[in-house]
mmCIF file with all atom_site columns, C-alpha atoms in Angstrom:
data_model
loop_
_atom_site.group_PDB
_atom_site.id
_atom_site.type_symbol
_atom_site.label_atom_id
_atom_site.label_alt_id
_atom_site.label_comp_id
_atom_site.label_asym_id
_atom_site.label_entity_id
_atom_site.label_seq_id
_atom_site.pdbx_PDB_ins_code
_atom_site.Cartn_x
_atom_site.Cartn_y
_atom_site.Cartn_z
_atom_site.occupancy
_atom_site.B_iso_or_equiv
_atom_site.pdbx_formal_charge
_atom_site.auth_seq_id
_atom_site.auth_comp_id
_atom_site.auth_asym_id
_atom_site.auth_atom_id
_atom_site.pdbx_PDB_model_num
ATOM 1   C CA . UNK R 1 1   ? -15.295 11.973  -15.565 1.00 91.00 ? 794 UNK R CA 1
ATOM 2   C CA . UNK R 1 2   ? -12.504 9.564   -14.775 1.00 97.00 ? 795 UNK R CA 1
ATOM 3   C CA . UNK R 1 3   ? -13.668 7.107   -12.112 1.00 98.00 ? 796 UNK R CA 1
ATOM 4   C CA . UNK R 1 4   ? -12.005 4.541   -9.432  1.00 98.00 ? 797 UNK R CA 1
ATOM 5   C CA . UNK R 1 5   ? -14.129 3.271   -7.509  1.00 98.00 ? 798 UNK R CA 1
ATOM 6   C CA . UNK R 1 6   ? -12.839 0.305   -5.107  1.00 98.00 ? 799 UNK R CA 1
ATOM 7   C CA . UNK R 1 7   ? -14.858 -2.390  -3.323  1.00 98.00 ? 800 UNK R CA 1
ATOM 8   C CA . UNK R 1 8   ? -14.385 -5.482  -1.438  1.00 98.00 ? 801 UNK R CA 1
ATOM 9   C CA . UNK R 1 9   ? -12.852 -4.162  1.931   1.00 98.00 ? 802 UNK R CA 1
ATOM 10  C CA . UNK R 1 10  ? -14.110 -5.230  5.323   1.00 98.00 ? 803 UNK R CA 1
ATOM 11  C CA . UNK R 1 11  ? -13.206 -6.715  8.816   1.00 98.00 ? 804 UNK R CA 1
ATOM 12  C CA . UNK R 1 12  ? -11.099 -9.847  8.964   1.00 98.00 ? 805 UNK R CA 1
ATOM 13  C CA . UNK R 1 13  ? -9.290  -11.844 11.441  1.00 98.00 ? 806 UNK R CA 1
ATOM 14  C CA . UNK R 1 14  ? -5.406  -12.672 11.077  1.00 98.00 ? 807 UNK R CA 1
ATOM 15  C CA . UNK R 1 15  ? -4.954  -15.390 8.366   1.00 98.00 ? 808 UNK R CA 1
ATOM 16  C CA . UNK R 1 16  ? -7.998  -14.565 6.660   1.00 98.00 ? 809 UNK R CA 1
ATOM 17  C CA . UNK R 1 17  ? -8.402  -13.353 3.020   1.00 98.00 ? 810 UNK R CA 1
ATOM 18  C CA . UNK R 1 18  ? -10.004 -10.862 1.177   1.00 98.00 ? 811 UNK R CA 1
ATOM 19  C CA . UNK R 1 19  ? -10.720 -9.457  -2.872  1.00 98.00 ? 812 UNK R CA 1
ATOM 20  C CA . UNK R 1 20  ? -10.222 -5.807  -3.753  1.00 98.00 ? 813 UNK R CA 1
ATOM 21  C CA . UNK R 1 21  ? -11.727 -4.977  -7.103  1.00 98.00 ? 814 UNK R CA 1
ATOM 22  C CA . UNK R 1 22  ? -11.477 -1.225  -8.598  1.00 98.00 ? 815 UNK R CA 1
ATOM 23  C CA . UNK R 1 23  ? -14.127 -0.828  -11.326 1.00 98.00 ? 816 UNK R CA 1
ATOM 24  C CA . UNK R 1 24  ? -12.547 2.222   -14.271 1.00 98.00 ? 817 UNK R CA 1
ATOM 25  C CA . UNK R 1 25  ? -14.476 4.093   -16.241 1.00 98.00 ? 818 UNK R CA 1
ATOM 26  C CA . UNK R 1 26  ? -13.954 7.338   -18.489 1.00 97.00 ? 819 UNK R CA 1
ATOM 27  C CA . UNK R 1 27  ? -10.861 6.590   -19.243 1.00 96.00 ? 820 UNK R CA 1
ATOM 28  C CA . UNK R 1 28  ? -9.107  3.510   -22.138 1.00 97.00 ? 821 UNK R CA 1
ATOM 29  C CA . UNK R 1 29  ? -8.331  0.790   -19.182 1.00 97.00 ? 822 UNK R CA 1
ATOM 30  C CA . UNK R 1 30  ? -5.928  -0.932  -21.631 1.00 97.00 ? 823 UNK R CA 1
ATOM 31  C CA . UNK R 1 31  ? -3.417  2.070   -22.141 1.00 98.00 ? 824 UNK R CA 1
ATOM 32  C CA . UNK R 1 32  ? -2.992  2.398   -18.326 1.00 98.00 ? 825 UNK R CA 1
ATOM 33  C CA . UNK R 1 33  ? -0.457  0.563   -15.829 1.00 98.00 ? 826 UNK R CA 1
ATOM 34  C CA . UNK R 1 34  ? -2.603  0.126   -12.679 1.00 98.00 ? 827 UNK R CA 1
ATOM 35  C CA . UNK R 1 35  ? -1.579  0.113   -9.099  1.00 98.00 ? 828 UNK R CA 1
ATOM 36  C CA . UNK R 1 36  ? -2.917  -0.722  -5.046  1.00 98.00 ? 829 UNK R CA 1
ATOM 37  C CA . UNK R 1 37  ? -1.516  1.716   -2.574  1.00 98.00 ? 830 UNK R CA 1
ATOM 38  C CA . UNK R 1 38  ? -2.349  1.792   1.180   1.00 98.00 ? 831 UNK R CA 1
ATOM 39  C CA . UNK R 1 39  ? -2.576  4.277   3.887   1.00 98.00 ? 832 UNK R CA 1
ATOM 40  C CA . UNK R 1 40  ? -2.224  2.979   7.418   1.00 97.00 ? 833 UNK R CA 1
ATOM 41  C CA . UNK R 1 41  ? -2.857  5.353   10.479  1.00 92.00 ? 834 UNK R CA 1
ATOM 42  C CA . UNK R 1 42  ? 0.218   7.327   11.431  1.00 94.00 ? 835 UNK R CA 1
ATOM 43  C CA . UNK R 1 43  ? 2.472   6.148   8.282   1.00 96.00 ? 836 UNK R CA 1
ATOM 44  C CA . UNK R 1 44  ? 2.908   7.205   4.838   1.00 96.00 ? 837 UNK R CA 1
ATOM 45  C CA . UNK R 1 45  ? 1.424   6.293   2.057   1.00 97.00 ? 838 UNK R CA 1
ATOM 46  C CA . UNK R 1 46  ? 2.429   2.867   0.913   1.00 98.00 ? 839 UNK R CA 1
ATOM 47  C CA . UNK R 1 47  ? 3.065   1.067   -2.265  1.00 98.00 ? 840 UNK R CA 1
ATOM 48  C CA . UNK R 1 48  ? 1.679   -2.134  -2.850  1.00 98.00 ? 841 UNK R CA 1
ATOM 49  C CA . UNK R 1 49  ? 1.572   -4.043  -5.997  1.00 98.00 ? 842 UNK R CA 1
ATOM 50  C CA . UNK R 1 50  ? 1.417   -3.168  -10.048 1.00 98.00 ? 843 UNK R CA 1
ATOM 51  C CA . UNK R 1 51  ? 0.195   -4.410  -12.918 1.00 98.00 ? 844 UNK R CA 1
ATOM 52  C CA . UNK R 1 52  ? 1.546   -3.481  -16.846 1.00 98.00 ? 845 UNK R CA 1
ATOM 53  C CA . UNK R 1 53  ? -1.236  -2.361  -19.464 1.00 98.00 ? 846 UNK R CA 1
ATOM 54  C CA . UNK R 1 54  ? -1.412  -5.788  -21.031 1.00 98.00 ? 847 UNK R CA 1
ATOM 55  C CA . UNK R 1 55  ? -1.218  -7.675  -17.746 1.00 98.00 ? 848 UNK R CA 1
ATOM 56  C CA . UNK R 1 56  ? 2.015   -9.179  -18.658 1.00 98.00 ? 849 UNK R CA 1
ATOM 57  C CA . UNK R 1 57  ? 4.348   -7.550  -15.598 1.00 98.00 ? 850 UNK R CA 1
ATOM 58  C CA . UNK R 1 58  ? 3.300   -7.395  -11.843 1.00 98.00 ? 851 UNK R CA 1
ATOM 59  C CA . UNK R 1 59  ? 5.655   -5.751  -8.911  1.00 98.00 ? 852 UNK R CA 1
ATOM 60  C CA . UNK R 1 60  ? 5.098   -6.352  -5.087  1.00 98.00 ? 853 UNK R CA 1
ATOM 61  C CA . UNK R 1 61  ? 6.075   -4.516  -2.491  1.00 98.00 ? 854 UNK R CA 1
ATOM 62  C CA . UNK R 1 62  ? 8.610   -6.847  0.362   1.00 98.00 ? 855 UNK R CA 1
ATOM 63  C CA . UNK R 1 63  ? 6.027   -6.758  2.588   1.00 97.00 ? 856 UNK R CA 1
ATOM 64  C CA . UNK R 1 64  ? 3.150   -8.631  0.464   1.00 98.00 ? 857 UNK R CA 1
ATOM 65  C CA . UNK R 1 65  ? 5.213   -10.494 -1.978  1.00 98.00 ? 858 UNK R CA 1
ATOM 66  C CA . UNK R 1 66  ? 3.714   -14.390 -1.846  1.00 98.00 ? 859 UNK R CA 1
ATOM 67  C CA . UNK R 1 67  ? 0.917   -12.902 0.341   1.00 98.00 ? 860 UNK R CA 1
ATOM 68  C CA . UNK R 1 68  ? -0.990  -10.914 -2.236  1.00 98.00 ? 861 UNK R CA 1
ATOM 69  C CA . UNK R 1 69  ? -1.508  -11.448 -6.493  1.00 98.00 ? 862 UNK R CA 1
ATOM 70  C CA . UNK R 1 70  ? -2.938  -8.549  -8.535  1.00 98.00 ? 863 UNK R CA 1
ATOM 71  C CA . UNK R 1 71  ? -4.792  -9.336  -11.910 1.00 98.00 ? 864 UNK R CA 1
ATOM 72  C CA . UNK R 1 72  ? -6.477  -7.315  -13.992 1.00 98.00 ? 865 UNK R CA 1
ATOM 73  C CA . UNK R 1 73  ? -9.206  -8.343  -17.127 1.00 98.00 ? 866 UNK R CA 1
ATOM 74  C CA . UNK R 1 74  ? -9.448  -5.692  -19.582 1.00 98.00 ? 867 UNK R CA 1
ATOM 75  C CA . UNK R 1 75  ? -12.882 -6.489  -20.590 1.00 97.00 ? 868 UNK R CA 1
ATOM 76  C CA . UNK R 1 76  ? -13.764 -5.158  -17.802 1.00 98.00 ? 869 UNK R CA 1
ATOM 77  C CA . UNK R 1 77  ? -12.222 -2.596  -16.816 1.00 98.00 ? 870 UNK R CA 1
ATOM 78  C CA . UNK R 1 78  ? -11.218 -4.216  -13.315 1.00 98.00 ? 871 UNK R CA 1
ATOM 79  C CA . UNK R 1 79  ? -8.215  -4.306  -11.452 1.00 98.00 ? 872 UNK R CA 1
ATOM 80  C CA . UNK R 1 80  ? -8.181  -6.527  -8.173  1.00 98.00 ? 873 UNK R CA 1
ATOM 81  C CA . UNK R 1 81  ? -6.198  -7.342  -5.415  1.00 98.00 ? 874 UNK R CA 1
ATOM 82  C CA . UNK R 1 82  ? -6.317  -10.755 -3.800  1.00 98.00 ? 875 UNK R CA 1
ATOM 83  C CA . UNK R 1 83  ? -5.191  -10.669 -0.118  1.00 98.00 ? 876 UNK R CA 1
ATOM 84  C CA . UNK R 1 84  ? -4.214  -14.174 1.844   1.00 98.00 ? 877 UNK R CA 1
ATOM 85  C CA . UNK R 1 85  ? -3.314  -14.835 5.393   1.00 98.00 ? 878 UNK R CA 1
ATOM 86  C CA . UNK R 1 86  ? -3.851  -11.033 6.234   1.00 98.00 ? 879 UNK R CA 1
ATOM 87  C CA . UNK R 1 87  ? -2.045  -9.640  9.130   1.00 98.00 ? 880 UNK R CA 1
ATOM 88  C CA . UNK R 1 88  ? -2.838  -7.208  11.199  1.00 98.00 ? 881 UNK R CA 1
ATOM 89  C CA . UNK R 1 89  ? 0.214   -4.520  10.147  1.00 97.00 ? 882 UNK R CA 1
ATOM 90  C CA . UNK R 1 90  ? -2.361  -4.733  6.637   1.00 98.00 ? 883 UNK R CA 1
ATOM 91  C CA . UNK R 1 91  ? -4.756  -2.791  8.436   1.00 98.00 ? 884 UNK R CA 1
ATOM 92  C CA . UNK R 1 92  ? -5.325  -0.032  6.022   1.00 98.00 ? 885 UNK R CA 1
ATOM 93  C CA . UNK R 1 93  ? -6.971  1.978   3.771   1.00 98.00 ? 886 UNK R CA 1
ATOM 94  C CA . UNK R 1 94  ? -6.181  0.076   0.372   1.00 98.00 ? 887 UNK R CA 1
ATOM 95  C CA . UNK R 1 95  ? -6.915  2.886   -3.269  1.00 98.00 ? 888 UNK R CA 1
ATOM 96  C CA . UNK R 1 96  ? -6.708  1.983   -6.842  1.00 98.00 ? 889 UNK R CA 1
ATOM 97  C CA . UNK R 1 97  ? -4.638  4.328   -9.210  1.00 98.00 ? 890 UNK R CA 1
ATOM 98  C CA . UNK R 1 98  ? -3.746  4.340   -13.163 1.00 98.00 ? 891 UNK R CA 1
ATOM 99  C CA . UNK R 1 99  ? -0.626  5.625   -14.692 1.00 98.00 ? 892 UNK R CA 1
ATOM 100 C CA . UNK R 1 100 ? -0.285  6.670   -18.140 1.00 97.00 ? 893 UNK R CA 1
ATOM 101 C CA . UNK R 1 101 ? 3.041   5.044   -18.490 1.00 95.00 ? 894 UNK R CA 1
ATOM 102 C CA . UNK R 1 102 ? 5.073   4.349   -21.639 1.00 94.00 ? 895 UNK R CA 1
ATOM 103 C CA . UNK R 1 103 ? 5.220   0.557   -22.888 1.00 96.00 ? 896 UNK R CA 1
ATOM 104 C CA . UNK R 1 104 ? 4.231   -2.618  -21.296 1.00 97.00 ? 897 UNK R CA 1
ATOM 105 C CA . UNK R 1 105 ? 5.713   -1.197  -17.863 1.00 97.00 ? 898 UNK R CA 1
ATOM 106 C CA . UNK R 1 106 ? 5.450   -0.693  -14.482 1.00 97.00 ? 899 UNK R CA 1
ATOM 107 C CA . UNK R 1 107 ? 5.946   2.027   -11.440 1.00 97.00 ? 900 UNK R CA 1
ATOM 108 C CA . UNK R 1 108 ? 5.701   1.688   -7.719  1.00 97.00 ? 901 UNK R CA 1
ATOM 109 C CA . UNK R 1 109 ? 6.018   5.586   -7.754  1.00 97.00 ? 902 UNK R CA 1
ATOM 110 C CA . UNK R 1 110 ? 3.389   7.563   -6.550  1.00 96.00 ? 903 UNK R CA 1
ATOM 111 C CA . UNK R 1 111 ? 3.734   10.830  -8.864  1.00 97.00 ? 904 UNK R CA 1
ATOM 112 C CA . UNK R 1 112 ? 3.457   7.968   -11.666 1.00 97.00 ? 905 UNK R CA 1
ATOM 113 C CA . UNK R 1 113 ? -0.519  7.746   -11.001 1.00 98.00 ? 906 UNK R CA 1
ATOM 114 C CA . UNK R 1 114 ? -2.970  10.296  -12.556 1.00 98.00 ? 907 UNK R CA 1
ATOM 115 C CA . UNK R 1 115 ? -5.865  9.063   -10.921 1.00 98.00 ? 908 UNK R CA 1
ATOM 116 C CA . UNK R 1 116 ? -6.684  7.777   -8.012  1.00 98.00 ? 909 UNK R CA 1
ATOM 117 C CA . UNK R 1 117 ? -9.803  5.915   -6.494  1.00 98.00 ? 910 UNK R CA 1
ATOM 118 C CA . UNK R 1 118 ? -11.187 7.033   -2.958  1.00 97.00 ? 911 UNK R CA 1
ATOM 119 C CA . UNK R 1 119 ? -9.749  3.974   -1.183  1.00 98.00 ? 912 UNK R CA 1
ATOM 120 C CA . UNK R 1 120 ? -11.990 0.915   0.519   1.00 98.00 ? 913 UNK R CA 1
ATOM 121 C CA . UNK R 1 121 ? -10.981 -0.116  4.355   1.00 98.00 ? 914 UNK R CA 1
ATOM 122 C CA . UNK R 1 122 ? -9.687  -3.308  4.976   1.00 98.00 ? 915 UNK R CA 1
ATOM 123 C CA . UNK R 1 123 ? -9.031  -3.738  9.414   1.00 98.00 ? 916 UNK R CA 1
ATOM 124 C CA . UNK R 1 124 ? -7.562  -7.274  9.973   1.00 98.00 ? 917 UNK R CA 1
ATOM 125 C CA . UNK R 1 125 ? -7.960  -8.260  13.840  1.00 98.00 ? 918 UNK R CA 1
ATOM 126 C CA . UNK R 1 126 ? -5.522  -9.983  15.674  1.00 94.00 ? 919 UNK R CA 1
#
């Protein structure tokens, strides 16, 4: 019954910005660490940015840091993703996950994230 569901992906041209939002529900969205991970064509899955339970601690990835801010509001139940000047090497699909981590903390580690969301495209042209 736990759902992820992301939104807010699209085609952009380089420089341009976009919102992810992941909506939650079935699970308490305050006692989970929340995460964006992408998966571009022909590479790994990639970590991209966390948020703690309360908000309080966020973690980037190199590659985004000053580029892209994750929030989250609690009330409800959303996590997003805001993404300025987008490149192309963004191209991607972008997923939502939640970890039931201890404390205010948070992970960039896959195996950290119970459940996942089933991912939104985001194609940035050059």
């Amino acid at each position: 019954q736990v759902r992820l569901v992301e939104s807010g992906g699209g085609l952009v041209q380089a420089g341009d910005s976009l919102r992810l939002s992941c909506a939650a529900s079935g699970l308490t969205f305050g006692t989970y660490a929340m995460g964006w991970f992408r998966l571009a064509p022909g590479k790994e899955r990639e970590f991209v940015a966390t948020i703690s339970k309360s908000g309080a601690s966020t973690y980037y990835s190199s590659s985004v840091k000053g580029r892209f801010t994750i929030s989250r509001d609690n009330a409800k139940n959303t996590v997003y993703l805001q993404m300025n000047n987008l490149k192309p090497e963004d191209t991607a699909v972008y997923s939502c996950a939640a970890a039931p981590i201890a404390g205010d903390a948070v992970s960039i580690a896959t195996i950290s994230y119970d459940y996942w969301g089933q991912g939104t495209q985001v194609t940035v042209s050059s």
